[in-house]
mmCIF file of C-alpha atoms in Angstrom:
data_model
loop_
_atom_site.group_PDB
_atom_site.id
_atom_site.type_symbol
_atom_site.label_atom_id
_atom_site.label_comp_id
_atom_site.label_asym_id
_atom_site.label_seq_id
_atom_site.Cartn_x
_atom_site.Cartn_y
_atom_site.Cartn_z
ATOM 1 C CA MET A 578 -4.077 9.804 -19.303
ATOM 2 C CA THR A 579 -3.069 9.752 -15.641
ATOM 3 C CA ARG A 580 0.171 7.959 -14.855
ATOM 4 C CA ARG A 581 -0.182 5.025 -12.475
ATOM 5 C CA GLN A 582 1.381 5.646 -9.086
ATOM 6 C CA ILE A 583 3.227 2.542 -7.905
ATOM 7 C CA GLY A 584 4.722 2.207 -4.436
ATOM 8 C CA LEU A 585 7.720 -0.088 -4.105
ATOM 9 C CA PHE A 586 7.956 -1.810 -0.734
ATOM 10 C CA PHE A 587 11.339 -3.550 -0.701
ATOM 11 C CA GLY A 588 12.231 -6.308 1.720
ATOM 12 C CA SER A 589 13.743 -9.701 2.198
ATOM 13 C CA PHE A 590 10.328 -10.889 3.493
ATOM 14 C CA ASN A 591 12.090 -13.748 5.263
ATOM 15 C CA PRO A 592 9.262 -14.656 5.801
ATOM 16 C CA VAL A 593 6.516 -12.164 5.018
ATOM 17 C CA HIS A 594 4.349 -11.495 8.100
ATOM 18 C CA ILE A 595 1.211 -9.548 8.961
ATOM 19 C CA GLY A 596 3.200 -6.432 9.864
ATOM 20 C CA HIS A 597 4.412 -6.248 6.259
ATOM 21 C CA MET A 598 0.897 -6.804 4.931
ATOM 22 C CA ILE A 599 -0.677 -4.159 7.165
ATOM 23 C CA LEU A 600 1.862 -1.566 5.974
ATOM 24 C CA ALA A 601 1.499 -2.539 2.308
ATOM 25 C CA ASN A 602 -2.291 -2.355 2.507
ATOM 26 C CA PHE A 603 -2.191 0.984 4.351
ATOM 27 C CA MET A 604 0.073 2.496 1.696
ATOM 28 C CA ALA A 605 -2.069 1.078 -1.136
ATOM 29 C CA THR A 606 -5.384 2.271 0.264
ATOM 30 C CA GLN A 607 -4.725 5.377 2.386
ATOM 31 C CA THR A 608 -2.190 7.312 0.321
ATOM 32 C CA THR A 609 -2.008 8.631 -3.251
ATOM 33 C CA LEU A 610 -0.691 5.294 -4.588
ATOM 34 C CA ASP A 611 -2.654 3.147 -7.038
ATOM 35 C CA GLU A 612 -0.769 -0.057 -6.182
ATOM 36 C CA VAL A 613 1.964 -1.323 -3.889
ATOM 37 C CA TRP A 614 4.457 -3.855 -5.195
ATOM 38 C CA LEU A 615 6.211 -5.960 -2.570
ATOM 39 C CA VAL A 616 9.686 -6.279 -4.081
ATOM 40 C CA VAL A 617 11.408 -9.410 -2.806
ATOM 41 C CA SER A 618 15.112 -8.585 -2.500
ATOM 42 C CA PRO A 619 17.624 -11.369 -3.036
ATOM 43 C CA GLN A 620 20.200 -9.632 -0.858
ATOM 44 C CA ASN A 621 20.210 -6.321 0.942
ATOM 45 C CA PRO A 622 23.701 -4.741 0.664
ATOM 46 C CA PHE A 623 23.494 -3.830 4.378
ATOM 47 C CA LYS A 624 22.487 -7.308 5.640
ATOM 48 C CA SER A 625 24.105 -10.714 5.785
ATOM 49 C CA SER A 626 22.511 -13.311 3.507
ATOM 50 C CA GLY A 627 23.191 -16.128 5.999
ATOM 51 C CA SER A 628 19.610 -16.859 7.158
ATOM 52 C CA LEU A 629 17.839 -16.042 3.890
ATOM 53 C CA ALA A 630 15.482 -18.644 2.448
ATOM 54 C CA ARG A 631 15.726 -19.150 -1.311
ATOM 55 C CA ASP A 632 14.471 -16.219 -3.399
ATOM 56 C CA HIS A 633 11.628 -18.128 -5.052
ATOM 57 C CA ASP A 634 10.418 -19.562 -1.727
ATOM 58 C CA ARG A 635 10.155 -16.058 -0.252
ATOM 59 C CA LEU A 636 8.425 -14.762 -3.394
ATOM 60 C CA HIS A 637 5.944 -17.656 -3.258
ATOM 61 C CA LEU A 638 5.112 -16.793 0.374
ATOM 62 C CA VAL A 639 4.545 -13.136 -0.579
ATOM 63 C CA GLU A 640 2.231 -14.229 -3.412
ATOM 64 C CA LEU A 641 0.304 -16.419 -0.954
ATOM 65 C CA ALA A 642 0.087 -13.529 1.531
ATOM 66 C CA ILE A 643 -1.319 -11.202 -1.133
ATOM 67 C CA GLY A 644 -3.775 -13.738 -2.539
ATOM 68 C CA ASP A 645 -6.430 -11.814 -4.437
ATOM 69 C CA THR A 646 -5.973 -8.557 -2.501
ATOM 70 C CA PRO A 647 -6.550 -5.700 -4.933
ATOM 71 C CA ARG A 648 -3.806 -3.075 -5.326
ATOM 72 C CA LEU A 649 -1.045 -5.359 -3.983
ATOM 73 C CA LYS A 650 1.390 -7.262 -6.170
ATOM 74 C CA ALA A 651 4.547 -9.347 -5.653
ATOM 75 C CA SER A 652 7.618 -8.412 -7.694
ATOM 76 C CA ARG A 653 10.673 -10.490 -8.561
ATOM 77 C CA VAL A 654 12.376 -7.682 -10.501
ATOM 78 C CA GLU A 655 15.577 -7.872 -8.446
ATOM 79 C CA PHE A 656 16.077 -11.607 -9.067
ATOM 80 C CA ASP A 657 17.636 -10.872 -12.458
ATOM 81 C CA LEU A 658 19.871 -8.017 -11.294
ATOM 82 C CA PRO A 659 23.461 -8.308 -10.003
ATOM 83 C CA LYS A 660 23.749 -9.035 -6.279
ATOM 84 C CA PRO A 661 23.688 -7.258 -3.960
ATOM 85 C CA SER A 662 20.861 -5.249 -5.490
ATOM 86 C CA TYR A 663 20.843 -1.476 -5.260
ATOM 87 C CA THR A 664 17.576 0.452 -5.273
ATOM 88 C CA ILE A 665 18.764 2.961 -7.882
ATOM 89 C CA ASP A 666 19.475 0.118 -10.348
ATOM 90 C CA THR A 667 16.076 -1.459 -9.706
ATOM 91 C CA LEU A 668 14.379 1.898 -10.281
ATOM 92 C CA ALA A 669 16.208 2.289 -13.615
ATOM 93 C CA VAL A 670 15.101 -1.178 -14.785
ATOM 94 C CA LEU A 671 11.483 -0.560 -13.753
ATOM 95 C CA GLY A 672 11.477 2.892 -15.356
ATOM 96 C CA ASP A 673 12.599 1.385 -18.668
ATOM 97 C CA LYS A 674 10.037 -1.408 -18.531
ATOM 98 C CA TYR A 675 7.035 0.617 -17.308
ATOM 99 C CA ARG A 676 7.322 4.028 -18.945
ATOM 100 C CA ASP A 677 3.762 5.099 -18.019
ATOM 101 C CA TYR A 678 4.246 4.473 -14.282
ATOM 102 C CA ASP A 679 5.635 6.733 -11.582
ATOM 103 C CA PHE A 680 7.494 4.814 -8.890
ATOM 104 C CA THR A 681 7.568 5.840 -5.244
ATOM 105 C CA LEU A 682 9.727 4.245 -2.558
ATOM 106 C CA ILE A 683 8.111 3.058 0.659
ATOM 107 C CA MET A 684 10.321 2.803 3.732
ATOM 108 C CA GLY A 685 10.409 3.154 7.486
ATOM 109 C CA SER A 686 11.765 6.304 9.108
ATOM 110 C CA ASP A 687 14.759 4.245 10.306
ATOM 111 C CA ASN A 688 15.734 3.565 6.672
ATOM 112 C CA LEU A 689 15.157 7.204 5.731
ATOM 113 C CA ALA A 690 17.684 8.241 8.381
ATOM 114 C CA SER A 691 20.332 6.068 6.679
ATOM 115 C CA LEU A 692 19.351 6.883 3.072
ATOM 116 C CA HIS A 693 22.450 9.045 2.658
ATOM 117 C CA ARG A 694 24.508 5.789 2.713
ATOM 118 C CA TRP A 695 22.622 4.320 -0.276
ATOM 119 C CA LYS A 696 24.116 4.198 -3.752
ATOM 120 C CA ASN A 697 23.145 7.415 -5.613
ATOM 121 C CA ALA A 698 20.935 8.624 -2.752
ATOM 122 C CA ASN A 699 21.021 12.162 -4.190
ATOM 123 C CA ILE A 700 19.492 10.920 -7.481
ATOM 124 C CA ILE A 701 16.818 8.972 -5.617
ATOM 125 C CA LEU A 702 15.860 12.093 -3.664
ATOM 126 C CA ARG A 703 15.918 14.233 -6.799
ATOM 127 C CA ASP A 704 13.924 11.943 -9.095
ATOM 128 C CA TYR A 705 11.567 9.898 -6.887
ATOM 129 C CA ARG A 706 8.986 10.391 -4.198
ATOM 130 C CA ILE A 707 9.453 8.585 -0.892
ATOM 131 C CA GLN A 708 6.584 7.618 1.378
ATOM 132 C CA VAL A 709 7.742 6.935 4.898
ATOM 133 C CA TYR A 710 5.995 5.183 7.761
ATOM 134 C CA ARG A 711 7.066 6.563 11.115
ATOM 135 C CA ARG A 712 8.785 4.117 13.493
ATOM 136 C CA PRO A 713 8.794 4.797 17.252
ATOM 137 C CA GLY A 714 11.911 6.689 18.298
ATOM 138 C CA GLN A 715 12.974 7.209 14.660
ATOM 139 C CA GLU A 716 11.970 10.472 13.069
ATOM 140 C CA GLY A 717 13.909 9.966 9.831
ATOM 141 C CA GLY A 718 16.645 12.498 10.497
ATOM 142 C CA GLU A 719 17.051 15.662 8.449
ATOM 143 C CA LEU A 720 15.543 14.026 5.343
ATOM 144 C CA ALA A 721 12.099 13.840 7.006
ATOM 145 C CA THR A 722 11.444 17.405 5.802
ATOM 146 C CA HIS A 723 12.856 16.903 2.298
ATOM 147 C CA PRO A 724 10.361 17.967 -0.438
ATOM 148 C CA SER A 725 10.365 14.433 -1.927
ATOM 149 C CA VAL A 726 9.416 12.819 1.391
ATOM 150 C CA THR A 727 5.942 12.336 2.879
ATOM 151 C CA VAL A 728 5.718 10.849 6.370
ATOM 152 C CA TYR A 729 2.705 8.823 7.525
ATOM 153 C CA ASP A 730 1.563 7.490 10.866
ATOM 154 C CA ALA A 731 0.739 3.992 9.659
ATOM 155 C CA PRO A 732 -0.357 1.180 11.970
ATOM 156 C CA LEU A 733 2.747 -0.667 13.134
ATOM 157 C CA MET A 734 3.318 -3.989 14.846
ATOM 158 C CA HIS A 735 6.269 -4.899 17.012
ATOM 159 C CA LEU A 736 6.906 -8.015 14.935
ATOM 160 C CA SER A 737 9.899 -9.168 12.937
ATOM 161 C CA ALA A 738 10.701 -11.961 10.508
ATOM 162 C CA THR A 739 13.511 -12.933 12.913
ATOM 163 C CA TYR A 740 10.895 -13.554 15.622
ATOM 164 C CA VAL A 741 8.705 -15.575 13.238
ATOM 165 C CA ARG A 742 11.703 -17.730 12.229
ATOM 166 C CA ALA A 743 12.593 -18.288 15.907
ATOM 167 C CA CYS A 744 9.013 -19.409 16.616
ATOM 168 C CA ILE A 745 9.122 -21.871 13.723
ATOM 169 C CA LYS A 746 12.516 -23.202 14.754
ATOM 170 C CA GLY A 747 11.337 -23.585 18.358
ATOM 171 C CA GLY A 748 8.169 -25.411 17.317
ATOM 172 C CA HIS A 749 5.887 -22.600 18.505
ATOM 173 C CA SER A 750 2.682 -21.461 16.845
ATOM 174 C CA ILE A 751 2.892 -18.691 14.258
ATOM 175 C CA ARG A 752 -0.865 -18.348 13.995
ATOM 176 C CA TYR A 753 -1.869 -14.677 13.651
ATOM 177 C CA LEU A 754 1.792 -13.696 13.023
ATOM 178 C CA VAL A 755 1.622 -14.531 9.313
ATOM 179 C CA PRO A 756 -1.324 -14.744 6.901
ATOM 180 C CA ASP A 757 -3.095 -18.137 7.101
ATOM 181 C CA ALA A 758 -1.977 -19.202 3.612
ATOM 182 C CA VAL A 759 1.633 -18.472 4.580
ATOM 183 C CA ALA A 760 1.323 -20.440 7.831
ATOM 184 C CA GLU A 761 -0.079 -23.426 5.914
ATOM 185 C CA GLU A 762 2.750 -23.312 3.368
ATOM 186 C CA LEU A 763 5.421 -22.993 6.069
ATOM 187 C CA GLU A 764 3.943 -25.986 7.916
ATOM 188 C CA LYS A 765 3.789 -28.051 4.722
ATOM 189 C CA SER A 766 7.229 -27.096 3.380
ATOM 190 C CA GLY A 767 9.216 -27.235 6.604
ATOM 191 C CA LEU A 768 10.904 -23.957 5.630
ATOM 192 C CA TYR A 769 12.869 -22.315 8.512
ATOM 193 C CA ARG A 770 12.730 -25.438 10.690
#
């Protein structure tokens, strides 16, 4: 039996936008992965949690964004882990729970360049594959040629969750910036206003 290849796309998704969805779909359909799980992170150890919407609100938006898209799934695995969450701990929990799956990390080349600062980065590089999407002006540093790393030229958008939040706060349209179901939920809920 072939082991399922699962890509883990971590993020605060605050909120999820079409740039996230384009990358997730690219990785799920144009690489060796069987599925991509969008892992909603309660708190990134390298970011302030000041502007974060509640965990379950962000997860709900990711679920709405995915809808019935095959090969994409939302994951709340980090909600039950100590905060801030560290990738190595999440990988250990997932490995215990899903013993027939192989997990691959998905990240931008900017994150790859700073991977050496992550908790147990050497174990991550030794035991897991990393699929990297190239960001302009960021080649990923010396790890870009590591045997565990595969770099892709995925379609990228110059779009951030910070920009989406600023649009919402300013009363501007977010149409086409987020999936329609997400836009409807944000309008209804008043989140980020």
